[in-house]
Amino acid sequence: MTAQSSLNTQTGDTPLLQLKGVSKSFPGVKALDNVDLDVNAGEVHALLGENGAGKSTLMKVLAGIYHPDEGEIRIEGTPVRMQKPMDAKHMGVLLIHQELSLVPDLSVAENVFLGSLPKRSGLFVNNRELHERCGAILKRLNCRFKSNIPVKHLSVANQQMVEIARALVFTPKVVIFDEPTASLTDYEKVVLFEVIRELKSQGTGIVYISHRMDEIFELSDRITVLRDGQYRGTFATRDTDEEEVTKRMIGRDLESLAEVESPEPGERIIEVHQLGIEGEFRDISFDVHAGEVVGMYGLVGAGRTQVVETLFGIRKPERGTIRIRDELVHLSSPADAIEHGLALVPENRKEQGLVLGMNCRDNTSLPNLAEYTRMGWIDTAKETEVFERYQEQLQIKTPGWYQATLNLSGGNQQKVVIGKWLSTQPSVLILDEPTRGIDVGSKAEIHQLIRDLAKSGLAVIVVSSEMPEILTVSDRILALYNGTLTRVFKRAEITEDDLIRAITGQSADAASEPVASGA
Amino acid sequence: MKASLPMSNSSTVATDNRKRVLQFLGKHGILLAFLLCMMIFSLTTDRFLSTGNLLTVLMQVSILGTIALGVTFVVIGGNLDLSVGSLLSFATVLVVDLHDKVGPTQAIVLTIVFTLIIGAINGTLVGYLKLNSLIVTLGMLSAIQGITLIYTSGQNVDIQDQENTWFAFFGREAIFGIPVPAIIFIGLAIILQVVLLKTAFGRKVFAIGGNGVAAAFSGIYRNRMVFSTYLLSAFTTACAAIILGSRVMGSQNNVGQGYELQVLAGVILGGTSLLGGSGSIMRTVIGILILGFIQNGLLLLGYPYYAQWLVTWVVIILAVWLDIAAKRGRLLNDF
Amino acid sequence: MHAFIQSVKRQPIWLFIIACIIFFSFSNEYFFAVNNFQNILVQTSTIGLIALGMTFVMINGNIDLSVGSTVALAASLAVGLQGALGIPMAVVIGLGAGVLIGAINGLIVWKTGVDAFIVTLGAMIGVRGLVFVYTEEQSFYASNFAYSDFGMSSIFSLPVLALIFIALTIVAHILLKYTLHGRNVYAVGGNRKAAIEAGIKVGPHMLINFMLIGFMAALSGILLSTQMGASTPNLGRDYELWTITAVVLGGTRLNGGAGTIIGTLGGVLAIGILRNGMNLMQVPSFYVLVIMGSILITVLFLDKRLNVTASKGVQI
Amino acid sequence: EDRLRIGITQNNVGVDSYQTTYETAFKEAAAQRDDVATVVLDAGGDVARQIAQMQDLIQQNVDAIIIWPTNGQAVVPVVRQAHNAGIPVVVTNSNIAEAGQDFIASFSGPNNILQGQYSAEMMCDQLGGEGQIVQITGQPGYTTAIERQKGFEDRLAEICPDVDLMESQPGDWNREKAQRVMEGFLTKYDTIDGVYSGDDNMGVGALNAAKAAGRADEIKFFGATNFAVGYEAMERGEYHGSVYQSPAEDARNALQTAIDVANGEDVPKLNYFDTPKITQDNMSEFEKPVF
Ligand SMILES: Nc1ncnc2c1ncn2[C@@H]1O[C@H](COP(=O)(O)OP(=O)(O)OP(=O)(O)O)[C@@H](O)[C@H]1O
Ligand SMILES: Nc1ncnc2c1ncn2[C@@H]1O[C@H](COP(=O)(O)OP(=O)(O)OP(=O)(O)O)[C@@H](O)[C@H]1O
Ligand SMILES: O[C@@H]1[C@@H](O)[C@H](O)OC[C@H]1O
Ligand SMILES: [Mg+2]
Ligand SMILES: [Mg+2]
């Protein structure tokens, strides 16, 4: 590999990497339709497209995980055929996954050097060299954890950094980042960008996939847009703007969110008083009224998920009370919570949101099967009808209700989860990171949807790590830091500075690495 | 590194056809295997296709098959039940022993109750305490065998007056020429297939097996569901025991030894995934029938009884392989 | 102290062993004796050797149910062929057969993608059939007592079988803990997809582990046959169950990715000591079955309690 | 104290009533003797476990060991080991292989070869010298099963060359298994005149199958080790011959032999106890078996 990479000082006219006319179909879906892409040495090439546009598929073709049905891949002008992931690696193409692909029980160093551990006398692992080299890489990435701890003890953000560290083990010709920042905090994002710029300066070609426009415009040299699996053009970043690429991407102008009106404070639906679980969070008190959106903002690890999971009966509170419509409730299970009109769109759609092997329709009816049951039998016609209603409302892209959710793109999966919970007709809707990994178009739709739902009388709680999102949708914002509620903002009184201070424990520089919670 | 050209259209078509063939085989392979198996045997031995023989086989597999129905639910729910063999011994000994002590009706009721209690222990350990089902039911396999032996102090049990008990109905009689065991087996199969496909209970079993966490987040009581699947497998095992007890009119303490693996073999053959979340009663029935016919056919052909083991080996792997290959769209893995 | 607590938490089996030793020592005069401990070692060596291989296979995220049948196959070949081919050649063929069965299992798992549980369940049934075909249901015995003398012999007053078991335990420990192959055992078991994408040759890697356990099962069968000077077609029934039990008691995760040889040693010793102690105390065999079953479940339960991984308060 | 300590490792208690009754009788007999203490173990049918139990008994240095072999060949070395450790070994119920005979003090039990021969004689007799028969054998690899089969087949060929043994399949000492095997035979063969089963437990299974097929009347059933169910079937005229073998006698015989051996007395190498033929004609001379 290293021998090959010395060749990469070819002339600028042959792109480092070239895809021509690549197509790839899955049963019922043409994920890629005659797509072109080229990446030059020393360039950051951004790939943009809605959920399900085919970005990940394209990258998987490039990394040898999928075989294209048609089309050609050239590396430095030579056509190549990638049979398996290793071939791609040998040819200098490295994919940093959208989904983490780490071995939880192995150490950081072992994960970074997975598949290429340094050897001693042919048979043994050279631990010393392993940790020395890994330590150096971690230092370059400004990571503060040690190389010998199991990755399962790291926060998700740090796990993402481990994934990224792999890019620095070799000097690959092309590195593909598939939504690397989805679970990074701002701090790590800055470090990541430095690394990308460094790779770039060494002549590495970078493919960068993200739904965050600001990042794309900050980082990239060129932008290629995909839409419904089709190539929609490549633009020099400095010659275009957000509006234009968005239009290319979603085929229309993005409507800006209707101005949020201050809500008529409706009935108080849910009231939480001094809620706490030792070691997780404490003294959480707030309420949500009908017609209101309450945002919960904080750094990853602040404990927001734990709070909403407690509201939903998943965790048992040790202290404090929950009242729904002024009635004291003890929620001992999600079923209880559903009974009381709550709904939770969970943080992790694949693990908590969907039975991936099940089709869209059956997933949708899961939380209130009783509704569809007549004398013990499930009324499938009604199920289909309900799913199709939400498919229409949420614009879920799928060939039909019978499609296994496994085969949907991340964004569409998320929509199925939202539809599933809306179908229970809740009075309190909780959404934990509702737009993680969702394209700008859909994101705007979801924001609009949240506002509309509130307007129609729902009490909505939104957990998010993205400030623009929280600012867009919330009427009030709860700032959490380290398991405590530090401040409650009314929409009118928010300033970004105050918000940041509140979520970092008063001072912005205290944004320290949250301590590992797992195991 | 091989340089390559864009794939030509014809090769794409070929791949497509191969995929379609594979998918067809994956979907209907088990039925084809079944028919093939029937064909081979009926061509090679003239006895095979006689009504008498077919009914005999149906009766012989009914015990194994009835257990397999319940176990299919357990497996779709994402767990295993290796204790059914011991449980079959337990229940058979119990029903036979109680028959003479308290009369057939009471014996049947008590047997079902006690068997369900053991099923409830399995269900509690796996469902509520969330212990690994393989190990739990392995431990239970041993413990139940011990309990059975303690109960009988190791003696065989027999029904004294075999000629004049209506208990003979379950294992020895026939309705319109069809043996009652077969009727029980097929009847239960139909009911349970409907339960699995058409009711909320069945849907929830698929959900907990497919993704237990997501099911729980959707308000399904995962613990309770797992618990119920073990109750169900205990129930079908009790039914099998009643057939067995009636058929033999007696029981040894180890009658059920080894049944757990044959049951599992049948369930797997039917294409139920051991990972949970998919499977079907209908296919389990076919899986069990294939096992029964292999055994019967080879015996008729005069092969030693252990020849069926070799055939079973090949058949299980081929069946599951086809199933997977169809989903993958390719015969072989490539890592 | 903290480290101690941590290691107890990770392997509660050693606490259990200590408790058993104390209990049996006080309740039976024959238990606490050098001779008896040697017996225990010899007795556990059979399951123990297979368990060493099983540890690799299970950390690897697979399982092997066919080991019991392999035990019988290797023993039958080694004893049955020695009249015609001589002891060394017969033993080599026995071991070779074990490796071959392992290779077949491994290849099928690798190439077809069928789950190891199913592949080896099939092999468990099929290889037993093979044994019956080969032996025609007969037991074989070694006419040459030299063969069984080996199984009963001692070096430096330590039984040879115990020594072989200890030596191989050490080798397995080093192999798993310090070598590249060992590290990849964890990687493949912890996240197979990640391992594939990192370029680890997962298929061949798993194949090697299946061959390893095939070898260990065959070796175990052959050593058992040297103890008996004979082989029987039913040899090794249920061994897969007790081996898996031992490995799991030793803290190896059933889904793969975690486990140690030291833990496995603890697991097999625990079972061996229990059986031996109950023999000495003459616990009636019916009760032994109940006790073994209950202990298995209890240890699993304790292990779960000690190593709570779920976060606090989760009640679903 | 100076009580004799005698250890026993049994084959598989609980697998059928014979073995269970044996154990009970053994314990009872031992309890009546205040000069002996016993260590009673059971191998659960597993050779390896039996070897371990032998080793544990040797370790406890008992005065004599009784072994009910799980397998006649595989226990020879460990018997030798006991012998070399100076502990006399008595084999009970089912003998061990030729190679081990030098290391045992005595075999106490039935003569299983002879039993097989008896059954062949009864079969030959009642079929009138010709017919087509099938055989259901005991657990494969188990000496009793092998010996009975051998005794039966050899003797049958000798005295009844016109009786055709069409097929043998094992029934594993298990009634349900035997019933299934018989169902297969019944489908396969239009004419079956006789069935020989390795014991009555299996024999009754065969009878069940024949009755269900409505063919019991044309078939003669022979077994060995007369179980209570076999005795009853014989009373009803459905079962035709067996070998009377008392587990209690088996157990007492073994214990007495072991005590004698431990006391240094001379005992015959083959200490058979009597196992007479039992048929419908002479059954009144026998008490109904308790197991
Ligand atoms: N294995 C598969 N089987 C069937 N369809 C698939 C499969 N993988 C992807 N698809 C479909 O292919 C299309 C492209 O999916 P892909 O994951 O490439 O989208 P994406 O652009 O990465 O979206 P996102 O931004 O949500 O990650 C989607 O319609 C998806 O449903
Ligand atoms: N490294 C990790 N590995 C596995 N699970 C983790 C890890 N870190 C956190 N979790 C779990 O993920 C969930 C979310 O925890 P997180 O640390 O993200 O806190 P949070 O404040 O709820 O998150 P967010 O701010 O993203 O909503 C919790 O259930 C937590 O136990
Ligand atoms: O029934 C069998 C009996 O005949 C034999 O003598 O001992 C073993 C028993 O299982
Ligand atoms: Mg994607
Ligand atoms: Mg969270």
mmCIF file of C-alpha atoms in Angstrom, chain D residues 124 127-133 156-165 193:
data_model
loop_
_atom_site.group_PDB
_atom_site.id
_atom_site.type_symbol
_atom_site.label_atom_id
_atom_site.label_comp_id
_atom_site.label_asym_id
_atom_site.label_seq_id
_atom_site.Cartn_x
_atom_site.Cartn_y
_atom_site.Cartn_z
ATOM 1 C CA CYS D 124 -37.767 -72.210 18.163
ATOM 2 C CA LEU D 127 -42.744 -71.462 16.314
ATOM 3 C CA GLY D 128 -42.425 -75.121 15.583
ATOM 4 C CA GLY D 129 -39.107 -74.724 13.900
ATOM 5 C CA GLU D 130 -39.923 -72.269 11.158
ATOM 6 C CA GLY D 131 -40.984 -68.723 10.595
ATOM 7 C CA GLN D 132 -39.813 -65.163 10.031
ATOM 8 C CA ILE D 133 -38.749 -63.120 12.999
ATOM 9 C CA LEU D 156 -31.111 -69.991 16.848
ATOM 10 C CA ALA D 157 -28.955 -70.777 13.842
ATOM 11 C CA GLU D 158 -27.893 -73.936 15.551
ATOM 12 C CA ILE D 159 -31.237 -75.387 16.502
ATOM 13 C CA CYS D 160 -33.622 -73.675 14.159
ATOM 14 C CA PRO D 161 -32.022 -73.046 10.785
ATOM 15 C CA ASP D 162 -35.442 -72.533 9.231
ATOM 16 C CA VAL D 163 -36.354 -69.598 11.374
ATOM 17 C CA ASP D 164 -35.322 -66.537 9.444
ATOM 18 C CA LEU D 165 -34.104 -63.552 11.451
ATOM 19 C CA ASP D 193 -44.082 -64.710 13.261
#
